[in-house]
CSV table of C-alpha atoms in Angstrom, one decimal:
chain,number,residue,atom,x,y,z
B,1,UNK,CA,179.5,-122.6,141.4
B,2,UNK,CA,180.7,-120.3,143.9
B,3,UNK,CA,177.9,-118.5,146.0
B,4,UNK,CA,175.2,-121.1,145.1
B,5,UNK,CA,173.7,-123.3,148.0
B,6,UNK,CA,174.6,-126.9,147.7
B,7,UNK,CA,171.4,-129.0,146.6
B,8,UNK,CA,170.0,-131.5,149.0
B,9,UNK,CA,169.3,-134.9,147.9
B,10,UNK,CA,165.7,-135.7,147.3
B,11,UNK,CA,165.7,-138.5,149.8
B,12,UNK,CA,167.0,-136.2,152.5
B,13,UNK,CA,164.4,-133.6,151.7
B,14,UNK,CA,161.7,-136.3,151.9
B,15,UNK,CA,162.9,-137.5,155.2
B,16,UNK,CA,163.0,-133.9,156.6
B,17,UNK,CA,159.3,-133.4,155.5
B,18,UNK,CA,158.3,-136.6,157.1
B,19,UNK,CA,160.1,-135.7,160.3
B,20,UNK,CA,158.1,-132.3,160.4
B,21,UNK,CA,154.9,-134.1,159.7
B,22,UNK,CA,155.4,-136.5,162.5
B,23,UNK,CA,156.3,-133.6,164.9
B,24,UNK,CA,160.0,-134.9,165.2
B,25,UNK,CA,162.9,-132.4,165.4
B,26,UNK,CA,165.0,-132.4,162.3
B,27,UNK,CA,168.6,-131.5,161.8
B,28,UNK,CA,167.8,-128.1,160.1
B,29,UNK,CA,167.6,-125.0,162.3
B,30,UNK,CA,164.1,-123.6,162.5
B,31,UNK,CA,163.4,-120.4,160.7
B,32,UNK,CA,163.3,-117.5,163.0
B,33,UNK,CA,159.9,-115.8,163.4
B,34,UNK,CA,160.5,-112.2,162.8
B,35,UNK,CA,157.1,-111.2,164.3
B,36,UNK,CA,158.7,-112.0,167.8
B,37,UNK,CA,161.2,-109.1,167.1
B,38,UNK,CA,158.5,-106.5,166.6
B,39,UNK,CA,158.0,-104.0,169.4
B,40,UNK,CA,154.8,-104.1,171.3
B,41,UNK,CA,155.0,-100.4,171.8
B,42,UNK,CA,153.1,-97.9,169.7
B,43,UNK,CA,155.4,-95.9,167.4
B,44,UNK,CA,156.3,-92.8,169.3
B,45,UNK,CA,156.0,-90.7,166.2
B,46,UNK,CA,152.3,-91.8,165.6
B,47,UNK,CA,149.2,-89.9,166.8
B,48,UNK,CA,148.3,-93.3,168.4
B,49,UNK,CA,151.1,-92.7,171.1
B,50,UNK,CA,149.5,-89.3,171.9
B,51,UNK,CA,146.1,-90.7,172.0
B,52,UNK,CA,147.2,-93.5,174.2
B,53,UNK,CA,148.8,-91.2,176.8
B,54,UNK,CA,145.7,-89.0,176.9
B,55,UNK,CA,143.1,-91.8,177.0
B,56,UNK,CA,144.9,-95.0,178.2
B,57,UNK,CA,141.7,-97.0,178.7
B,58,UNK,CA,139.7,-96.1,175.7
B,59,UNK,CA,140.9,-98.9,173.6
B,60,UNK,CA,140.2,-101.5,176.1
B,61,UNK,CA,136.7,-100.3,176.9
B,62,UNK,CA,135.5,-100.0,173.2
B,63,UNK,CA,133.9,-103.2,171.8
B,64,UNK,CA,135.6,-104.7,168.8
B,65,UNK,CA,134.0,-103.6,165.6
B,66,UNK,CA,133.1,-105.7,162.6
B,67,UNK,CA,135.3,-104.5,159.8
B,68,UNK,CA,135.6,-105.4,156.2
B,69,UNK,CA,138.2,-107.9,155.1
B,70,UNK,CA,141.8,-106.4,155.1
B,71,UNK,CA,143.2,-105.9,151.5
B,72,UNK,CA,146.3,-104.3,150.2
B,73,UNK,CA,145.8,-100.9,148.4
B,74,UNK,CA,148.1,-98.6,146.7
B,75,UNK,CA,147.5,-94.8,147.5
B,76,UNK,CA,148.8,-92.1,145.3
B,77,UNK,CA,149.5,-89.1,147.6
B,78,UNK,CA,150.4,-85.6,146.9
B,79,UNK,CA,151.7,-83.1,149.6
B,80,UNK,CA,153.6,-79.8,150.1
B,81,UNK,CA,156.3,-80.5,152.5
B,82,UNK,CA,156.9,-77.0,153.9
B,83,UNK,CA,155.0,-77.7,157.1
B,84,UNK,CA,156.5,-81.3,157.8
B,85,UNK,CA,159.8,-82.9,158.8
B,86,UNK,CA,159.9,-85.4,156.0
B,87,UNK,CA,157.9,-88.3,154.9
B,88,UNK,CA,159.1,-91.0,157.4
B,89,UNK,CA,157.3,-91.0,160.8
B,90,UNK,CA,159.6,-89.7,163.6
B,91,UNK,CA,159.2,-88.9,167.2
B,92,UNK,CA,158.7,-85.3,168.2
B,93,UNK,CA,158.1,-84.0,164.7
B,94,UNK,CA,155.2,-83.4,162.4
B,95,UNK,CA,155.5,-85.9,159.4
B,96,UNK,CA,153.4,-86.9,156.3
B,97,UNK,CA,153.1,-90.5,157.4
B,98,UNK,CA,151.7,-89.6,160.8
B,99,UNK,CA,149.0,-87.4,159.1
B,100,UNK,CA,148.1,-90.1,156.7
B,101,UNK,CA,148.0,-92.9,159.4
B,102,UNK,CA,145.7,-90.8,161.5
B,103,UNK,CA,143.4,-89.9,158.5
B,104,UNK,CA,143.2,-93.6,157.5
B,105,UNK,CA,142.4,-94.6,161.1
B,106,UNK,CA,139.6,-92.0,161.4
B,107,UNK,CA,138.2,-93.0,158.0
B,108,UNK,CA,137.8,-96.6,159.3
B,109,UNK,CA,140.7,-98.2,157.3
B,110,UNK,CA,142.8,-99.0,160.2
B,111,UNK,CA,141.7,-101.3,163.1
B,112,UNK,CA,142.1,-100.1,166.8
B,113,UNK,CA,144.5,-102.9,167.5
B,114,UNK,CA,146.8,-101.9,164.5
B,115,UNK,CA,146.8,-98.2,165.0
B,116,UNK,CA,150.4,-96.9,165.7
B,117,UNK,CA,151.9,-100.2,164.3
B,118,UNK,CA,152.7,-99.6,160.6
B,119,UNK,CA,154.3,-103.0,160.2
B,120,UNK,CA,151.1,-104.7,161.1
B,121,UNK,CA,149.3,-103.2,158.1
B,122,UNK,CA,152.4,-103.7,155.6
B,123,UNK,CA,153.2,-100.1,155.2
B,124,UNK,CA,155.7,-99.2,152.4
B,125,UNK,CA,156.5,-96.2,150.4
B,126,UNK,CA,158.0,-95.8,146.8
B,127,UNK,CA,160.4,-93.0,147.9
B,128,UNK,CA,161.4,-91.2,151.2
B,129,UNK,CA,161.3,-87.5,151.1
B,130,UNK,CA,163.2,-85.3,153.5
B,131,UNK,CA,162.3,-82.2,155.4
B,132,UNK,CA,160.4,-79.6,153.4
B,133,UNK,CA,160.4,-81.7,150.1
B,134,UNK,CA,157.3,-82.0,148.2
B,135,UNK,CA,155.7,-84.8,146.1
B,136,UNK,CA,152.8,-85.0,143.7
B,137,UNK,CA,153.0,-88.7,142.8
B,138,UNK,CA,154.1,-90.6,145.9
B,139,UNK,CA,152.8,-94.1,146.2
B,140,UNK,CA,152.0,-95.8,149.6
B,141,UNK,CA,150.9,-99.2,150.2
B,142,UNK,CA,149.0,-100.6,153.2
B,143,UNK,CA,146.5,-103.3,154.1
B,144,UNK,CA,143.3,-101.5,154.9
B,145,UNK,CA,139.7,-102.3,155.8
B,146,UNK,CA,137.8,-100.7,152.9
B,147,UNK,CA,135.3,-103.1,151.4
B,148,UNK,CA,134.4,-103.6,147.9
B,149,UNK,CA,136.0,-101.7,145.0
B,150,UNK,CA,132.9,-99.6,144.7
B,151,UNK,CA,133.6,-98.3,148.2
B,152,UNK,CA,137.0,-96.8,147.5
B,153,UNK,CA,135.9,-93.4,146.2
B,154,UNK,CA,133.9,-92.9,149.3
B,155,UNK,CA,136.7,-94.1,151.4
B,156,UNK,CA,139.1,-91.7,149.7
B,157,UNK,CA,136.6,-88.7,150.5
B,158,UNK,CA,136.7,-89.6,154.1
B,159,UNK,CA,140.4,-89.8,154.3
B,160,UNK,CA,140.9,-86.5,152.5
B,161,UNK,CA,138.3,-84.8,154.8
B,162,UNK,CA,140.5,-85.9,157.7
B,163,UNK,CA,143.8,-84.7,156.2
B,164,UNK,CA,145.3,-81.2,156.2
B,165,UNK,CA,144.7,-79.3,152.9
B,166,UNK,CA,148.4,-79.6,151.9
B,167,UNK,CA,148.2,-83.4,151.8
B,168,UNK,CA,145.8,-85.3,149.5
B,169,UNK,CA,145.1,-88.9,148.4
B,170,UNK,CA,144.7,-88.6,144.7
B,171,UNK,CA,143.9,-91.9,143.6
B,172,UNK,CA,143.5,-95.4,145.3
B,173,UNK,CA,143.6,-98.9,143.6
B,174,UNK,CA,144.1,-102.5,144.8
B,175,UNK,CA,147.4,-104.2,144.4
B,176,UNK,CA,148.8,-107.7,144.8
B,177,UNK,CA,149.0,-109.4,148.0
B,178,UNK,CA,152.8,-109.0,148.5
B,179,UNK,CA,153.2,-105.7,146.8
B,180,UNK,CA,156.0,-103.5,148.1
B,181,UNK,CA,156.1,-100.0,146.7
B,182,UNK,CA,159.8,-99.4,147.4
B,183,UNK,CA,161.0,-102.7,145.8
B,184,UNK,CA,158.6,-102.5,142.9
B,185,UNK,CA,159.3,-99.0,141.8
B,186,UNK,CA,161.4,-99.0,138.7
B,187,UNK,CA,161.4,-95.3,137.6
B,188,UNK,CA,161.0,-92.0,139.2
B,189,UNK,CA,160.2,-88.7,137.8
B,190,UNK,CA,161.5,-85.5,139.5
B,191,UNK,CA,160.4,-81.9,138.4
B,192,UNK,CA,162.3,-78.8,139.1
B,193,UNK,CA,160.6,-75.3,139.0
B,194,UNK,CA,162.9,-72.3,138.5
B,195,UNK,CA,162.7,-68.8,137.4
B,196,UNK,CA,164.1,-68.2,134.0
B,197,UNK,CA,166.3,-65.4,134.8
B,198,UNK,CA,168.8,-67.9,136.1
B,199,UNK,CA,169.6,-68.7,132.4
B,200,UNK,CA,170.3,-65.2,131.3
B,201,UNK,CA,173.7,-64.7,129.6
B,202,UNK,CA,176.3,-63.7,132.0
B,203,UNK,CA,180.1,-63.2,132.0
B,204,UNK,CA,182.2,-65.3,134.3
B,205,UNK,CA,183.6,-63.1,137.1
B,206,UNK,CA,187.0,-63.6,138.3
B,207,UNK,CA,187.2,-65.1,141.8
B,208,UNK,CA,188.0,-62.6,144.6
B,209,UNK,CA,191.2,-63.2,146.2
B,210,UNK,CA,191.5,-63.3,150.0
B,211,UNK,CA,194.1,-60.4,149.8
B,212,UNK,CA,191.8,-58.2,147.8
B,213,UNK,CA,188.7,-58.8,150.0
B,214,UNK,CA,190.8,-58.0,153.0
B,215,UNK,CA,192.2,-54.8,151.5
B,216,UNK,CA,188.9,-53.6,150.3
B,217,UNK,CA,186.4,-54.5,153.0
B,218,UNK,CA,188.5,-56.1,155.8
B,219,UNK,CA,187.8,-59.2,157.7
B,220,UNK,CA,184.1,-58.8,157.5
B,221,UNK,CA,184.4,-59.5,153.6
B,222,UNK,CA,186.5,-62.5,154.1
B,223,UNK,CA,184.0,-64.0,156.6
B,224,UNK,CA,181.1,-63.1,154.1
B,225,UNK,CA,182.5,-65.3,151.3
B,226,UNK,CA,184.2,-68.4,153.0
B,227,UNK,CA,186.2,-70.6,150.5
B,228,UNK,CA,184.0,-73.7,151.4
B,229,UNK,CA,180.7,-71.9,151.0
B,230,UNK,CA,180.0,-73.9,147.7
B,231,UNK,CA,180.2,-77.2,149.5
B,232,UNK,CA,177.5,-76.2,151.9
B,233,UNK,CA,174.1,-77.8,151.7
B,234,UNK,CA,172.4,-74.8,149.7
B,235,UNK,CA,175.6,-73.6,148.1
B,236,UNK,CA,174.9,-70.0,148.4
B,237,UNK,CA,175.5,-67.1,151.0
B,238,UNK,CA,171.9,-66.2,152.5
B,239,UNK,CA,173.2,-62.8,153.8
B,240,UNK,CA,173.5,-61.4,150.3
B,241,UNK,CA,171.5,-58.4,149.6
B,242,UNK,CA,169.7,-58.1,146.2
B,243,UNK,CA,169.0,-54.5,145.2
B,244,UNK,CA,165.8,-53.4,143.4
B,245,UNK,CA,167.4,-52.9,140.1
B,246,UNK,CA,168.4,-56.5,140.1
B,247,UNK,CA,165.0,-57.6,141.0
B,248,UNK,CA,163.3,-55.6,138.4
B,249,UNK,CA,165.8,-57.0,135.7
B,250,UNK,CA,164.9,-60.4,137.0
B,251,UNK,CA,161.2,-60.0,136.6
B,252,UNK,CA,161.5,-58.5,133.2
B,253,UNK,CA,163.6,-61.3,131.9
B,254,UNK,CA,162.0,-63.6,129.3
B,255,UNK,CA,163.5,-67.0,128.0
B,256,UNK,CA,163.9,-66.8,124.2
B,257,UNK,CA,163.0,-69.8,122.0
B,258,UNK,CA,166.8,-70.1,121.0
B,259,UNK,CA,167.8,-70.2,124.8
B,260,UNK,CA,165.0,-72.7,125.4
B,261,UNK,CA,166.2,-74.9,122.6
B,262,UNK,CA,169.9,-74.7,123.9
B,263,UNK,CA,168.6,-75.7,127.4
B,264,UNK,CA,167.0,-78.8,126.1
B,265,UNK,CA,170.0,-79.7,124.0
B,266,UNK,CA,172.1,-79.4,127.1
B,267,UNK,CA,169.8,-81.5,129.2
B,268,UNK,CA,169.7,-84.3,126.7
B,269,UNK,CA,173.5,-84.7,127.2
B,270,UNK,CA,172.6,-86.4,130.5
B,271,UNK,CA,170.2,-89.0,129.0
B,272,UNK,CA,171.6,-92.5,129.0
B,273,UNK,CA,173.9,-94.6,131.2
B,274,UNK,CA,176.9,-92.4,132.5
B,275,UNK,CA,179.3,-92.2,135.5
B,276,UNK,CA,177.8,-89.5,137.6
B,277,UNK,CA,180.3,-89.6,140.4
B,278,UNK,CA,181.0,-85.9,140.2
B,279,UNK,CA,177.3,-85.1,140.5
B,280,UNK,CA,177.1,-86.2,144.1
B,281,UNK,CA,179.3,-86.0,147.3
B,282,UNK,CA,182.3,-87.9,148.4
B,283,UNK,CA,182.0,-90.7,145.7
B,284,UNK,CA,185.0,-92.2,144.1
B,285,UNK,CA,185.1,-92.3,140.1
B,286,UNK,CA,185.4,-96.1,140.1
B,287,UNK,CA,182.4,-96.6,142.5
B,288,UNK,CA,179.9,-98.8,140.5
B,289,UNK,CA,177.0,-96.9,142.4
B,290,UNK,CA,177.9,-93.9,140.2
B,291,UNK,CA,176.6,-95.5,137.2
B,292,UNK,CA,172.9,-94.2,136.7
B,293,UNK,CA,170.5,-94.4,133.8
B,294,UNK,CA,168.6,-91.3,132.9
B,295,UNK,CA,165.6,-92.0,130.6
B,296,UNK,CA,164.7,-88.4,129.6
B,297,UNK,CA,165.4,-84.7,130.6
B,298,UNK,CA,163.6,-81.8,129.1
B,299,UNK,CA,162.3,-78.3,129.9
B,300,UNK,CA,158.7,-77.2,129.2
B,301,UNK,CA,157.5,-73.9,127.7
B,302,UNK,CA,158.0,-71.1,130.2
B,303,UNK,CA,155.0,-69.4,131.8
B,304,UNK,CA,154.5,-66.2,133.7
B,305,UNK,CA,153.1,-66.1,137.2
B,306,UNK,CA,153.4,-63.4,139.9
B,307,UNK,CA,155.0,-61.1,137.5
B,308,UNK,CA,158.0,-63.5,136.9
B,309,UNK,CA,158.6,-66.0,134.3
B,310,UNK,CA,159.2,-69.6,135.4
B,311,UNK,CA,160.2,-72.9,133.6
B,312,UNK,CA,159.6,-76.5,134.6
B,313,UNK,CA,162.4,-79.0,134.1
B,314,UNK,CA,161.3,-82.7,134.1
B,315,UNK,CA,163.9,-85.7,134.6
B,316,UNK,CA,162.9,-89.3,134.5
B,317,UNK,CA,165.4,-91.9,135.7
B,318,UNK,CA,165.7,-95.3,137.4
B,319,UNK,CA,167.4,-93.8,140.5
B,320,UNK,CA,169.3,-90.8,141.6
B,321,UNK,CA,172.2,-90.0,143.8
B,322,UNK,CA,172.4,-87.4,146.6
B,323,UNK,CA,172.4,-84.0,145.0
B,324,UNK,CA,172.4,-85.6,141.6
B,325,UNK,CA,169.4,-83.7,140.1
B,326,UNK,CA,170.5,-80.4,141.7
B,327,UNK,CA,174.1,-80.7,140.3
B,328,UNK,CA,172.9,-81.6,136.8
B,329,UNK,CA,170.6,-78.4,136.7
B,330,UNK,CA,173.4,-76.3,138.2
B,331,UNK,CA,175.8,-77.3,135.5
B,332,UNK,CA,173.1,-76.9,132.8
B,333,UNK,CA,172.5,-73.3,134.1
B,334,UNK,CA,176.3,-72.4,133.7
B,335,UNK,CA,176.4,-73.9,130.2
B,336,UNK,CA,173.3,-72.1,129.0
B,337,UNK,CA,174.4,-68.8,130.5
B,338,UNK,CA,177.7,-69.1,128.7
B,339,UNK,CA,179.9,-69.3,131.8
B,340,UNK,CA,181.4,-72.7,130.7
B,341,UNK,CA,181.3,-74.7,127.4
B,342,UNK,CA,179.0,-77.6,126.7
B,343,UNK,CA,181.9,-80.1,126.9
B,344,UNK,CA,181.8,-79.7,130.7
B,345,UNK,CA,179.2,-82.4,131.1
B,346,UNK,CA,181.1,-84.9,129.0
B,347,UNK,CA,184.4,-84.1,131.0
B,348,UNK,CA,182.6,-84.3,134.3
B,349,UNK,CA,181.6,-87.9,133.4
B,350,UNK,CA,185.3,-89.0,133.0
B,351,UNK,CA,187.3,-90.7,135.9
B,352,UNK,CA,188.7,-87.4,137.1
B,353,UNK,CA,187.2,-85.3,139.8
B,354,UNK,CA,185.6,-81.8,139.1
B,355,UNK,CA,183.6,-79.4,141.3
B,356,UNK,CA,180.1,-78.6,140.0
B,357,UNK,CA,177.5,-76.2,141.0
B,358,UNK,CA,174.4,-77.2,143.0
B,359,UNK,CA,171.2,-75.5,142.2
B,360,UNK,CA,168.9,-74.6,145.2
B,361,UNK,CA,166.7,-77.3,146.7
B,362,UNK,CA,163.6,-75.2,146.9
B,363,UNK,CA,162.4,-76.0,143.4
B,364,UNK,CA,162.9,-79.8,143.4
B,365,UNK,CA,160.0,-82.2,144.1
B,366,UNK,CA,159.0,-85.8,143.2
B,367,UNK,CA,156.5,-85.7,140.4
B,368,UNK,CA,155.7,-89.3,140.1
B,369,UNK,CA,157.0,-93.0,141.1
B,370,UNK,CA,156.6,-95.4,138.2
B,371,UNK,CA,155.8,-99.1,138.2
B,372,UNK,CA,156.1,-100.1,134.5
B,373,UNK,CA,157.2,-103.7,135.0
B,374,UNK,CA,154.3,-104.3,137.5
B,375,UNK,CA,151.8,-102.7,135.1
B,376,UNK,CA,153.1,-104.9,132.3
B,377,UNK,CA,152.7,-108.0,134.3
B,378,UNK,CA,149.2,-107.1,135.4
B,379,UNK,CA,148.2,-106.4,131.9
B,380,UNK,CA,149.4,-109.7,130.7
B,381,UNK,CA,148.2,-111.7,133.8
B,382,UNK,CA,145.3,-114.0,133.4
B,383,UNK,CA,145.2,-115.1,137.0
B,384,UNK,CA,144.9,-111.8,138.8
B,385,UNK,CA,143.4,-108.5,137.8
B,386,UNK,CA,144.4,-105.2,139.4
B,387,UNK,CA,144.3,-101.8,137.8
B,388,UNK,CA,147.6,-100.2,136.6
B,389,UNK,CA,149.6,-98.0,138.9
B,390,UNK,CA,149.7,-94.8,137.2
B,391,UNK,CA,148.2,-91.3,137.1
B,392,UNK,CA,146.9,-91.3,133.5
B,393,UNK,CA,143.2,-91.1,134.1
B,394,UNK,CA,142.1,-87.6,133.0
B,395,UNK,CA,140.4,-86.7,136.2
B,396,UNK,CA,143.3,-87.9,138.3
B,397,UNK,CA,146.0,-86.1,136.2
B,398,UNK,CA,144.0,-82.9,136.3
B,399,UNK,CA,143.7,-83.1,140.1
B,400,UNK,CA,147.4,-83.7,140.4
B,401,UNK,CA,148.3,-80.7,138.1
B,402,UNK,CA,146.0,-78.5,140.2
B,403,UNK,CA,147.5,-79.4,143.5
B,404,UNK,CA,151.0,-78.8,142.0
B,405,UNK,CA,150.0,-75.2,141.1
B,406,UNK,CA,147.9,-74.5,144.1
B,407,UNK,CA,150.4,-75.7,146.7
B,408,UNK,CA,153.7,-76.7,145.5
B,409,UNK,CA,154.1,-74.0,142.8
B,410,UNK,CA,152.7,-71.4,145.1
B,411,UNK,CA,155.1,-72.3,147.9
B,412,UNK,CA,158.1,-72.2,145.6
B,413,UNK,CA,157.2,-68.7,144.1
B,414,UNK,CA,156.4,-67.2,147.5
B,415,UNK,CA,159.6,-68.6,148.9
B,416,UNK,CA,161.6,-66.9,146.2
B,417,UNK,CA,159.6,-63.6,146.6
B,418,UNK,CA,160.4,-63.7,150.3
B,419,UNK,CA,163.9,-64.9,150.3
B,420,UNK,CA,165.3,-64.3,146.8
B,421,UNK,CA,167.1,-67.8,147.0
B,422,UNK,CA,167.6,-67.9,143.2
B,423,UNK,CA,169.1,-64.5,143.0
B,424,UNK,CA,171.4,-65.1,145.9
B,425,UNK,CA,172.5,-68.3,144.4
B,426,UNK,CA,173.6,-66.5,141.2
B,427,UNK,CA,175.3,-63.7,143.0
B,428,UNK,CA,177.3,-66.3,145.0
B,429,UNK,CA,178.2,-68.1,141.7
B,430,UNK,CA,179.5,-64.8,140.4
B,431,UNK,CA,181.6,-64.1,143.4
B,432,UNK,CA,182.9,-67.6,143.7
B,433,UNK,CA,182.9,-69.1,140.3
B,434,UNK,CA,183.7,-72.6,139.5
B,435,UNK,CA,186.8,-73.4,137.4
B,436,UNK,CA,185.6,-76.6,135.9
B,437,UNK,CA,189.1,-78.1,136.0
B,438,UNK,CA,189.4,-81.8,136.1
B,439,UNK,CA,191.8,-83.2,138.5
B,440,UNK,CA,193.0,-86.8,139.6
B,441,UNK,CA,191.0,-88.2,142.3
B,442,UNK,CA,193.8,-88.4,144.8
B,443,UNK,CA,194.9,-84.7,144.2
B,444,UNK,CA,191.2,-83.5,144.4
B,445,UNK,CA,190.8,-85.4,147.6
B,446,UNK,CA,193.9,-84.2,149.2
B,447,UNK,CA,192.9,-80.6,148.5
B,448,UNK,CA,189.5,-81.2,150.0
B,449,UNK,CA,191.0,-82.6,153.1
B,450,UNK,CA,193.4,-79.6,153.5
B,451,UNK,CA,190.5,-77.2,152.9
B,452,UNK,CA,188.4,-78.9,155.5
B,453,UNK,CA,191.1,-78.8,158.0
B,454,UNK,CA,191.9,-75.2,157.4
B,455,UNK,CA,188.3,-74.1,157.7
B,456,UNK,CA,187.6,-76.4,160.6
B,457,UNK,CA,184.5,-77.7,158.9
B,458,UNK,CA,184.1,-80.7,161.1
B,459,UNK,CA,184.4,-78.5,164.3
B,460,UNK,CA,181.8,-76.1,163.1
B,461,UNK,CA,179.4,-78.9,162.2
B,462,UNK,CA,179.9,-80.4,165.8
B,463,UNK,CA,179.3,-76.9,167.3
B,464,UNK,CA,175.9,-76.6,165.3
B,465,UNK,CA,175.0,-80.1,166.2
B,466,UNK,CA,175.5,-79.6,169.9
B,467,UNK,CA,173.7,-76.3,169.7
B,468,UNK,CA,170.7,-77.9,168.1
B,469,UNK,CA,170.7,-80.7,170.6
B,470,UNK,CA,170.7,-78.3,173.4
B,471,UNK,CA,167.8,-76.4,172.1
B,472,UNK,CA,165.9,-79.6,171.5
B,473,UNK,CA,166.6,-80.7,175.1
B,474,UNK,CA,165.4,-77.3,176.5
B,475,UNK,CA,162.2,-77.6,174.4
B,476,UNK,CA,161.6,-81.1,176.0
B,477,UNK,CA,162.4,-79.8,179.5
B,478,UNK,CA,161.0,-76.2,179.7
B,479,UNK,CA,161.4,-76.3,183.6
B,480,UNK,CA,165.1,-76.0,183.2
B,481,UNK,CA,166.7,-72.5,182.9
B,482,UNK,CA,168.1,-72.2,179.3
B,483,UNK,CA,170.9,-70.3,178.0
B,484,UNK,CA,169.0,-69.6,174.9
B,485,UNK,CA,171.1,-66.6,173.7
B,486,UNK,CA,174.3,-68.4,174.0
B,487,UNK,CA,173.0,-71.5,172.1
B,488,UNK,CA,171.5,-69.4,169.5
B,489,UNK,CA,174.6,-67.3,169.0
B,490,UNK,CA,176.8,-70.5,168.7
B,491,UNK,CA,174.4,-72.0,166.1
B,492,UNK,CA,174.3,-68.7,164.2
B,493,UNK,CA,178.1,-68.4,164.1
B,494,UNK,CA,178.4,-72.0,162.9
B,495,UNK,CA,175.9,-71.5,160.2
B,496,UNK,CA,177.4,-68.3,159.0
B,497,UNK,CA,180.8,-69.9,158.8
C-alpha cells in the first residue's frame, strides 16, 4: 500500500542486530541525536539569562546539591494575562513561563544546571495563550525534583510564594513518563464574560454612505468610520464617545428569562461538526481544517456586579480556529438582538463566504484543558497508577472559581468601566452593520482584494510595524537620540486608519 514502509526480512534484521552487537557498521544510516542540536546558551527570555549576566561565576562556585529524583508532573496553572506578553517565553518581554520557571527554580524543583533550559526538563503546555489572554485551567508538564507524593502540597506552597499574585499553581499531580500536554489534550473549554446589555433588542441601522458622511461632517467623519474597520483586530472604533445616558441604560439593563432561553437556543446551533470557514480569517470553504467539532455551548444565569449585569458563556470543543469563538459569539449577539435571523448560522456554514461580526477579545479566557482519553486509560490501567488530570476536587474547583472572580472577572469588569469596549463595539455595529449576504468565494475574495488595495491596508501595517520596531530599537539603545514624536505619530495614524 502506498505510504507504508517496506518490511525488512527477518534474516536481514537479525544480521543488522548482530552487526550492531559486534560493533561493526551496518548499512542503515544512524539515527541522528537531536540532543546535539540543542543550544548550549540559556534561553534569553528566562530569568536565568539575567541571573547569569549579573552573577556569571555563582553557578560554578556553588557545590552540587543532592536533589530528589526527577519525575514528570502536571501543574494546573491559573493566571491573569494583563501584565504579561503571552504564555510562551520570549526575549525582552515579561511572560507567564518565565515567571513559572523562576518560581519552580526557587522552590527547588529545577536543578541549577537545568535552569534556563526548558527542553532539559521536558516542558510542555496544553495551549499557547497570547498577550493579555487569561487562563483558569492551563496545564503545564515538566520533570521536577519534588520528592514523594506527600511532598507535593508543600512544594506547591513554595512555588506560589515565589509567584506574583496574578499567577497561581492550583493543583499538581504526577503524570506518565512520556506525557506531553499539547499532544494529549483532547478538549478545551473557553469562557466568555460579557455585559448583558449587548443582547438588548435593537433595530438594524442603515449603513452610512460615504457621500452622506462627507456632506454632514466632512472628511473627518469619513476617516472616523473607515470601510475596513470591521476587519481590524478588535472590530470597533476606539475613538467613539459613549454618552452618560447610554451608560445608564446599559447599567439598568437586565436579561429576561425569555432572552436567555433564546440565547441558549442560538448557541446550541453551533454544537456538532460543522464547516466554520466563515468564523475565521482567510480560509477557503473547502479547506478541511475548517471542520471543527463543538461539544457544548451554553450561557449561565446572569449575575450583577459593579452595578452592571454580566453573563458567562461556556464553549467546549476539540479545537478552535483563529477568532472562531469571538465570531460565534458576535453572530449570536446579532441574532438575539434581532438584527439578523437565526438562519444566519446555518447559511454561514455553507460553502459560500459571509462576513460575520467579531466580539471583543477582552472577555475571552481559557477555562480548562481536558484530557479525557488519558484519564480513561489511567482508570483502566493495571500497570501504572496516576491521578486523573482534572479540576473536579471540591477544594481545587473552589480555588479556581475564586481566582476567576478575584482576578479575571475583576480585570474584565474594570476594563469595561475604563474603556467602554463593549459599548463602543455595539456603536460600531450600528454605524457599520453587517449585511449577512452569502457570496461565492471567488467573488468575495476579489472584493476583499480590491478593498485592501483601495485602503492600502498592507502599507499601513508596514508603517505601524516599522514604527514599533523603531520604538523597540530606541528602548534597547537609549543613548541614541530618538525621534519619538514622529514615530508615535506614524503609529497613531496607522492605528487610526
